[in-house]
């Protein structure tokens, strides 16, 4: 909830009886509302004044809310009232009927419609009186950070930002890692991942994005591996590198945007190969989601437009025309060992660049 203008342009957060109050000046409200609209774990919020607990003040505030509704073209309203302070002279029925009467008298264009109101005015009598008509639905879910931290493998595509969003909405704090193959992948592709981390970070109280150069590893794969296996082996190397990073930064799991059978590397057999050499759990929140639903979610969170920018990601550079569809994990492991990737992975990790994205 947004309180009355705060003195000195400061934004203050208070809690009282299970509610948070953000007390800010009117000019800061759009910024505060923008943050609230992306905050996991709140069911909703409203901009309200904080009024004296007198019948006159409450009725005056009801009339103001009625006028606001009418000026926005609303012609019908309903009042909901809650009185937790039982010493207030009007009970909730009295608040509804007196409030309604005051509005009908002062705003002749408005009518009551309890079944299908154009606007809902809420009155709450608590430690103070609150009257508001603009309640907004929040994102729900659980507050970010209450369910440990996970490391999101963030490509420049549509799926991985959505996967990160879903885990954040279950309370998981998100770190991210992006692998690039500069100069084979462009700087624009890297920038796209940064932008996606910023968009996602706005929902997760910020994200630390770790950017890791994978060019040498990709060249090693190209040089030593049979062409149909290159994508699976690249994914295995990404997983191993991500796991090492996760252990360093104390994340409890890896998160990917993989979805069953979306592409050749995501058959159940190939997903098994991909994770066969690591021990941390790999969370795949999109595993059973179809692409249409993922795209809709990407649009809702504001990532889609960025995700579809046409910059080649490192995975598309060496993708084989006829990839292995049902890899055997033992064969995958043997081929992986022939790459001798350890030193290259250590080197890539040492050169990792870390950016803070989306902190507000
Ligand atoms: P997305 O799945 O995000 O739309 P994509 O379709 O290009 O991107 P896939 O080929 O489906 O990527 O890759 C599956 C998953 O592997 C991604 O969701 C992501 O978690 C991880 N991944 C792929 N490429 C990268 C990369 N360059 N850096 C980090 N993670 C990656
Ligand atoms: Mg994908």
PDB file of C-alpha atoms and ligand atoms in Angstrom, residues 158-160 257-259 262-263 266 291, ligand 2:
ATOM      1  CA  UNK A 158      12.967 -17.172 -25.083  1.00  0.00           C
ATOM      2  CA  UNK A 159      12.964 -20.072 -22.649  1.00  0.00           C
ATOM      3  CA  UNK A 160      15.668 -19.426 -20.086  1.00  0.00           C
ATOM      4  CA  UNK A 257      15.010 -23.425 -19.937  1.00  0.00           C
ATOM      5  CA  UNK A 258      14.981 -26.926 -21.381  1.00  0.00           C
ATOM      6  CA  UNK A 259      11.644 -28.335 -22.459  1.00  0.00           C
ATOM      7  CA  UNK A 262      11.755 -29.011 -28.018  1.00  0.00           C
ATOM      8  CA  UNK A 263      14.967 -29.602 -29.976  1.00  0.00           C
ATOM      9  CA  UNK A 266      16.268 -32.041 -25.269  1.00  0.00           C
ATOM     10  CA  UNK A 291       6.271 -23.212 -26.706  1.00  0.00           C
TER      11      UNK A 291
HETATM   12 MG1  LIG B   2      15.054 -23.496 -25.841  1.00  0.00          MG
END
